[in-house]
PDB file of C-alpha atoms in Angstrom:
ATOM      1  CA  MET A 206      19.847  36.420   2.532  1.00 33.00           C
ATOM      2  CA  GLY A 207      21.233  32.988   3.299  1.00 36.00           C
ATOM      3  CA  GLU A 208      18.739  31.149   1.097  1.00 38.00           C
ATOM      4  CA  ALA A 209      19.439  28.854  -1.795  1.00 42.00           C
ATOM      5  CA  PRO A 210      19.192  30.369  -5.293  1.00 45.00           C
ATOM      6  CA  GLY A 211      15.670  30.089  -6.651  1.00 43.00           C
ATOM      7  CA  SER A 212      14.119  29.504  -3.246  1.00 42.00           C
ATOM      8  CA  ALA A 213      10.494  30.424  -2.612  1.00 45.00           C
ATOM      9  CA  ARG A 214      11.330  33.767  -0.949  1.00 57.00           C
ATOM     10  CA  GLN A 215      12.070  36.095  -3.840  1.00 83.00           C
ATOM     11  CA  ALA A 216      12.628  39.806  -3.708  1.00 90.00           C
ATOM     12  CA  PRO A 217      14.411  42.417  -5.748  1.00 95.00           C
ATOM     13  CA  LEU A 218      17.774  43.714  -4.634  1.00 95.00           C
ATOM     14  CA  PRO A 219      17.731  47.100  -2.913  1.00 96.00           C
ATOM     15  CA  ILE A 220      17.130  49.819  -5.525  1.00 95.00           C
ATOM     16  CA  GLY A 221      20.617  51.361  -5.394  1.00 96.00           C
ATOM     17  CA  THR A 222      22.366  47.985  -5.528  1.00 96.00           C
ATOM     18  CA  ALA A 223      20.214  46.745  -8.412  1.00 96.00           C
ATOM     19  CA  TRP A 224      20.591  49.877 -10.534  1.00 95.00           C
ATOM     20  CA  LEU A 225      24.362  49.977  -9.956  1.00 96.00           C
ATOM     21  CA  SER A 226      24.495  46.373 -11.201  1.00 96.00           C
ATOM     22  CA  VAL A 227      22.437  47.321 -14.263  1.00 95.00           C
ATOM     23  CA  VAL A 228      24.734  50.287 -15.062  1.00 96.00           C
ATOM     24  CA  ARG A 229      27.817  48.051 -14.792  1.00 96.00           C
ATOM     25  CA  CYS A 230      26.078  45.497 -16.992  1.00 96.00           C
ATOM     26  CA  VAL A 231      25.290  48.054 -19.699  1.00 95.00           C
ATOM     27  CA  MET A 232      28.922  49.209 -19.788  1.00 96.00           C
ATOM     28  CA  ALA A 233      30.164  45.607 -20.052  1.00 97.00           C
ATOM     29  CA  SER A 234      27.500  44.880 -22.694  1.00 96.00           C
ATOM     30  CA  PHE A 235      28.749  47.583 -25.021  1.00 95.00           C
ATOM     31  CA  VAL A 236      32.285  46.198 -24.776  1.00 96.00           C
ATOM     32  CA  MET A 237      30.942  42.721 -25.606  1.00 96.00           C
ATOM     33  CA  LEU A 238      28.959  44.077 -28.560  1.00 95.00           C
ATOM     34  CA  LEU A 239      31.978  46.006 -29.892  1.00 96.00           C
ATOM     35  CA  ARG A 240      34.068  42.823 -29.651  1.00 97.00           C
ATOM     36  CA  ARG A 241      31.265  40.847 -31.333  1.00 97.00           C
ATOM     37  CA  GLU A 242      31.085  38.410 -28.429  1.00 97.00           C
ATOM     38  CA  VAL A 243      27.302  38.088 -28.751  1.00 97.00           C
ATOM     39  CA  GLN A 244      25.326  36.316 -31.473  1.00 97.00           C
ATOM     40  CA  LEU A 245      21.661  36.015 -32.408  1.00 96.00           C
ATOM     41  CA  PRO A 246      21.428  32.445 -33.763  1.00 97.00           C
ATOM     42  CA  ARG A 247      18.190  31.397 -35.448  1.00 96.00           C
ATOM     43  CA  GLY A 248      18.228  27.671 -34.607  1.00 94.00           C
ATOM     44  CA  ASN A 249      15.585  27.845 -31.864  1.00 95.00           C
ATOM     45  CA  VAL A 250      13.528  30.707 -33.283  1.00 97.00           C
ATOM     46  CA  GLY A 251       9.991  29.488 -33.979  1.00 96.00           C
ATOM     47  CA  ARG A 252      10.254  26.565 -31.573  1.00 96.00           C
ATOM     48  CA  VAL A 253       7.212  26.194 -29.311  1.00 97.00           C
ATOM     49  CA  ILE A 254       7.927  25.351 -25.685  1.00 95.00           C
ATOM     50  CA  ARG A 255       5.240  23.716 -23.542  1.00 93.00           C
ATOM     51  CA  PHE A 256       5.236  24.190 -19.786  1.00 91.00           C
ATOM     52  CA  ALA A 257       4.000  21.977 -16.964  1.00 86.00           C
ATOM     53  CA  ASP A 258       1.285  24.537 -16.111  1.00 89.00           C
ATOM     54  CA  GLY A 259      -0.404  23.846 -19.470  1.00 91.00           C
ATOM     55  CA  THR A 260       0.779  27.010 -21.248  1.00 94.00           C
ATOM     56  CA  GLU A 261       3.070  27.241 -24.225  1.00 95.00           C
ATOM     57  CA  ALA A 262       5.049  29.993 -25.912  1.00 96.00           C
ATOM     58  CA  ARG A 263       7.038  30.444 -29.103  1.00 96.00           C
ATOM     59  CA  VAL A 264      10.732  31.438 -29.139  1.00 96.00           C
ATOM     60  CA  TYR A 265      11.054  34.710 -31.055  1.00 95.00           C
ATOM     61  CA  ARG A 266      14.741  35.452 -30.448  1.00 96.00           C
ATOM     62  CA  GLU A 267      17.867  33.819 -29.108  1.00 96.00           C
ATOM     63  CA  THR A 268      20.922  35.585 -27.704  1.00 97.00           C
ATOM     64  CA  VAL A 269      24.200  33.748 -27.026  1.00 97.00           C
ATOM     65  CA  ALA A 270      27.501  34.988 -25.572  1.00 97.00           C
ATOM     66  CA  ASP A 271      30.920  33.580 -26.403  1.00 95.00           C
ATOM     67  CA  ARG A 272      31.186  31.888 -23.020  1.00 92.00           C
ATOM     68  CA  VAL A 273      31.268  28.265 -21.896  1.00 92.00           C
ATOM     69  CA  PRO A 274      29.871  27.845 -18.378  1.00 95.00           C
ATOM     70  CA  ARG A 275      31.955  26.053 -15.754  1.00 96.00           C
ATOM     71  CA  ASP A 276      29.014  25.894 -13.339  1.00 97.00           C
ATOM     72  CA  PRO A 277      25.916  25.860 -15.592  1.00 96.00           C
ATOM     73  CA  CYS A 278      22.467  26.628 -14.331  1.00 95.00           C
ATOM     74  CA  PHE A 279      19.045  27.243 -15.813  1.00 94.00           C
ATOM     75  CA  LEU A 280      17.189  30.474 -15.064  1.00 95.00           C
ATOM     76  CA  ALA A 281      13.570  31.166 -15.993  1.00 94.00           C
ATOM     77  CA  VAL A 282      12.030  34.624 -15.620  1.00 96.00           C
ATOM     78  CA  SER A 283       8.358  35.477 -16.168  1.00 96.00           C
ATOM     79  CA  PHE A 284       6.353  38.689 -16.164  1.00 95.00           C
ATOM     80  CA  ARG A 285       3.250  40.382 -17.587  1.00 94.00           C
ATOM     81  CA  LEU A 286       3.496  43.844 -19.107  1.00 94.00           C
ATOM     82  CA  ILE A 287       1.139  46.644 -18.105  1.00 93.00           C
ATOM     83  CA  GLY A 288      -1.394  47.541 -20.809  1.00 89.00           C
ATOM     84  CA  VAL A 289       0.155  45.498 -23.649  1.00 86.00           C
ATOM     85  CA  ARG A 290      -2.533  43.858 -25.775  1.00 84.00           C
ATOM     86  CA  GLY A 291      -3.149  42.947 -29.410  1.00 83.00           C
ATOM     87  CA  GLN A 292      -0.578  44.540 -31.731  1.00 83.00           C
ATOM     88  CA  GLY A 293       1.247  45.878 -28.674  1.00 83.00           C
ATOM     89  CA  HIS A 294       2.762  42.409 -28.244  1.00 85.00           C
ATOM     90  CA  ALA A 295       4.336  42.568 -31.716  1.00 85.00           C
ATOM     91  CA  LEU A 296       5.697  46.034 -30.955  1.00 87.00           C
ATOM     92  CA  PHE A 297       7.169  44.800 -27.669  1.00 86.00           C
ATOM     93  CA  ARG A 298       8.863  41.823 -29.357  1.00 86.00           C
ATOM     94  CA  TRP A 299      10.435  44.164 -31.915  1.00 89.00           C
ATOM     95  CA  GLU A 300      11.487  46.749 -29.298  1.00 87.00           C
ATOM     96  CA  SER A 301      12.852  44.150 -26.893  1.00 88.00           C
ATOM     97  CA  LEU A 302      16.035  43.802 -28.966  1.00 88.00           C
ATOM     98  CA  LEU A 303      16.993  47.193 -27.517  1.00 89.00           C
ATOM     99  CA  ASN A 304      16.902  45.594 -24.044  1.00 88.00           C
ATOM    100  CA  THR A 305      19.832  43.294 -24.859  1.00 91.00           C
ATOM    101  CA  PRO A 306      22.437  45.520 -23.096  1.00 90.00           C
ATOM    102  CA  LEU A 307      20.408  45.164 -19.891  1.00 88.00           C
ATOM    103  CA  PHE A 308      21.460  41.525 -19.440  1.00 92.00           C
ATOM    104  CA  ILE A 309      24.345  40.290 -21.625  1.00 96.00           C
ATOM    105  CA  GLY A 310      26.953  42.150 -19.557  1.00 96.00           C
ATOM    106  CA  PHE A 311      25.914  40.615 -16.249  1.00 97.00           C
ATOM    107  CA  PRO A 312      28.611  38.256 -14.941  1.00 97.00           C
ATOM    108  CA  GLY A 313      27.857  34.684 -15.977  1.00 97.00           C
ATOM    109  CA  PHE A 314      25.402  35.290 -18.840  1.00 98.00           C
ATOM    110  CA  VAL A 315      25.599  32.456 -21.399  1.00 98.00           C
ATOM    111  CA  SER A 316      22.346  32.443 -23.401  1.00 97.00           C
ATOM    112  CA  LYS A 317      18.715  33.524 -23.492  1.00 97.00           C
ATOM    113  CA  LEU A 318      15.654  32.283 -25.311  1.00 97.00           C
ATOM    114  CA  TRP A 319      13.083  35.082 -25.626  1.00 96.00           C
ATOM    115  CA  LEU A 320       9.551  33.690 -25.531  1.00 96.00           C
ATOM    116  CA  ALA A 321       6.471  35.468 -26.853  1.00 95.00           C
ATOM    117  CA  HIS A 322       3.527  35.904 -24.500  1.00 94.00           C
ATOM    118  CA  ASP A 323       1.460  32.841 -23.670  1.00 93.00           C
ATOM    119  CA  SER A 324      -2.346  32.619 -23.527  1.00 92.00           C
ATOM    120  CA  ASN A 325      -2.270  34.440 -20.164  1.00 92.00           C
ATOM    121  CA  GLY A 326      -0.187  37.342 -21.509  1.00 93.00           C
ATOM    122  CA  THR A 327       2.905  36.122 -19.645  1.00 95.00           C
ATOM    123  CA  TYR A 328       6.360  36.522 -21.184  1.00 95.00           C
ATOM    124  CA  ARG A 329       9.258  34.261 -20.268  1.00 96.00           C
ATOM    125  CA  GLY A 330      12.995  34.378 -20.689  1.00 96.00           C
ATOM    126  CA  LEU A 331      14.824  31.053 -20.469  1.00 96.00           C
ATOM    127  CA  TYR A 332      18.516  31.461 -19.743  1.00 97.00           C
ATOM    128  CA  GLU A 333      21.658  29.485 -19.242  1.00 97.00           C
ATOM    129  CA  TRP A 334      23.956  31.074 -16.705  1.00 97.00           C
ATOM    130  CA  ASP A 335      27.397  30.335 -15.308  1.00 98.00           C
ATOM    131  CA  GLY A 336      26.809  30.069 -11.572  1.00 97.00           C
ATOM    132  CA  ALA A 337      23.546  30.001  -9.662  1.00 97.00           C
ATOM    133  CA  GLY A 338      24.567  32.922  -7.454  1.00 97.00           C
ATOM    134  CA  ALA A 339      25.253  35.086 -10.507  1.00 97.00           C
ATOM    135  CA  ALA A 340      21.896  34.076 -12.027  1.00 97.00           C
ATOM    136  CA  GLU A 341      20.113  34.938  -8.782  1.00 96.00           C
ATOM    137  CA  ARG A 342      21.792  38.362  -8.622  1.00 96.00           C
ATOM    138  CA  TYR A 343      20.814  39.070 -12.213  1.00 97.00           C
ATOM    139  CA  ALA A 344      17.174  38.068 -11.624  1.00 97.00           C
ATOM    140  CA  ARG A 345      16.943  40.210  -8.496  1.00 97.00           C
ATOM    141  CA  SER A 346      18.501  43.189 -10.330  1.00 96.00           C
ATOM    142  CA  LEU A 347      16.308  42.694 -13.411  1.00 94.00           C
ATOM    143  CA  TRP A 348      13.287  42.817 -11.114  1.00 95.00           C
ATOM    144  CA  ARG A 349      13.950  46.551 -10.558  1.00 96.00           C
ATOM    145  CA  VAL A 350      13.884  47.197 -14.314  1.00 94.00           C
ATOM    146  CA  LEU A 351      10.815  45.039 -14.918  1.00 94.00           C
ATOM    147  CA  GLU A 352       8.776  46.533 -12.067  1.00 95.00           C
ATOM    148  CA  LEU A 353       8.678  49.803 -14.028  1.00 94.00           C
ATOM    149  CA  VAL A 354       6.617  48.216 -16.832  1.00 93.00           C
ATOM    150  CA  CYS A 355       5.043  45.082 -15.351  1.00 94.00           C
ATOM    151  CA  VAL A 356       1.786  44.199 -13.658  1.00 95.00           C
ATOM    152  CA  ARG A 357       2.361  44.253  -9.911  1.00 94.00           C
ATOM    153  CA  GLY A 358       2.965  40.765  -8.552  1.00 93.00           C
ATOM    154  CA  SER A 359       3.608  39.218 -11.984  1.00 94.00           C
ATOM    155  CA  ILE A 360       7.423  39.045 -11.824  1.00 95.00           C
ATOM    156  CA  ASP A 361       8.760  35.617 -10.949  1.00 95.00           C
ATOM    157  CA  TYR A 362      11.974  33.678 -11.478  1.00 95.00           C
ATOM    158  CA  ARG A 363      13.448  30.259 -10.849  1.00 93.00           C
ATOM    159  CA  VAL A 364      17.139  29.276 -10.694  1.00 93.00           C
ATOM    160  CA  VAL A 365      17.984  25.587 -11.187  1.00 92.00           C
ATOM    161  CA  PRO A 366      21.671  24.795 -10.524  1.00 94.00           C
ATOM    162  CA  GLY A 367      23.402  22.115 -12.569  1.00 92.00           C
ATOM    163  CA  VAL A 368      20.971  22.179 -15.514  1.00 90.00           C
ATOM    164  CA  ARG A 369      22.062  23.381 -18.950  1.00 91.00           C
ATOM    165  CA  ARG A 370      19.600  25.106 -21.257  1.00 88.00           C
ATOM    166  CA  ASP A 371      19.899  22.473 -23.986  1.00 86.00           C
ATOM    167  CA  ASP A 372      19.280  19.681 -21.453  1.00 87.00           C
ATOM    168  CA  MET A 373      16.135  21.510 -20.325  1.00 85.00           C
ATOM    169  CA  LEU A 374      14.959  21.754 -23.933  1.00 84.00           C
ATOM    170  CA  ALA A 375      15.634  18.066 -24.548  1.00 82.00           C
ATOM    171  CA  GLY A 376      12.797  17.033 -22.270  1.00 71.00           C
ATOM    172  CA  PRO A 377      11.064  17.340 -18.943  1.00 66.00           C
ATOM    173  CA  ASP A 378      13.388  14.883 -17.204  1.00 66.00           C
ATOM    174  CA  ALA A 379      16.091  17.582 -16.874  1.00 64.00           C
ATOM    175  CA  LEU A 380      13.978  19.429 -14.324  1.00 63.00           C
ATOM    176  CA  THR A 381      12.595  16.408 -12.456  1.00 63.00           C
ATOM    177  CA  GLY A 382      13.126  16.784  -8.747  1.00 62.00           C
ATOM    178  CA  HIS A 383      13.747  20.533  -8.860  1.00 63.00           C
ATOM    179  CA  ALA A 384      10.184  21.640  -8.095  1.00 60.00           C
ATOM    180  CA  GLN A 385       9.278  22.468  -4.530  1.00 63.00           C
ATOM    181  CA  PRO A 386       5.984  21.202  -3.040  1.00 57.00           C
ATOM    182  CA  GLY A 387       3.091  23.514  -3.936  1.00 60.00           C
ATOM    183  CA  GLU A 388       5.193  25.528  -6.372  1.00 63.00           C
ATOM    184  CA  ARG A 389       3.595  26.831  -9.588  1.00 67.00           C
ATOM    185  CA  ALA A 390       4.908  24.935 -12.607  1.00 78.00           C
ATOM    186  CA  TRP A 391       5.201  27.911 -14.994  1.00 87.00           C
ATOM    187  CA  TRP A 392       8.968  27.399 -15.380  1.00 87.00           C
ATOM    188  CA  ARG A 393       9.141  23.622 -15.883  1.00 85.00           C
ATOM    189  CA  VAL A 394       9.462  22.684 -19.533  1.00 87.00           C
ATOM    190  CA  GLY A 395       7.128  19.879 -20.494  1.00 83.00           C
ATOM    191  CA  GLY A 396       8.302  19.515 -24.082  1.00 84.00           C
ATOM    192  CA  THR A 397       8.941  21.354 -27.327  1.00 87.00           C
ATOM    193  CA  ARG A 398       7.793  21.240 -30.897  1.00 87.00           C
TER     194      ARG A 398
END
């Protein structure tokens, strides 16, 4: 592609490439789970994250791998599910734990904050990744999984090299200068409570 990670031109990987990456991820995930290299800490659960677009969402789960990034980056993914309303959101949040093997085994995964839907019905995942290229590959592979259950045109992601997840949570200054002109601000954290 030749573009910088997180650039405005986003597209999923070719179907075969993406699904092969997902299969490899699932196999690696089960090894990680058997070795107990993944935790579900509760420290951020319940935290409300405000975004620069005026929305906010509550963290309902956190997943962390036993990995320290050498080249940290922040990844935000957003999507809206087809036909999920009312109690369906609670069912999705419960079921989503089963989706864990679809991402923890991707090369470079460090952590994920799972956010409940906002007032627009949009879900977000806020990740820390080791390497912007690895984060980009994951997001473009994940796209193929999400497109099976998401509203067309609702999948979006943003990769921000050099920003750690905890720095992003500490305040909006961590993401200053990373927005592109005219870009939607759904991924920029404006604060937490």
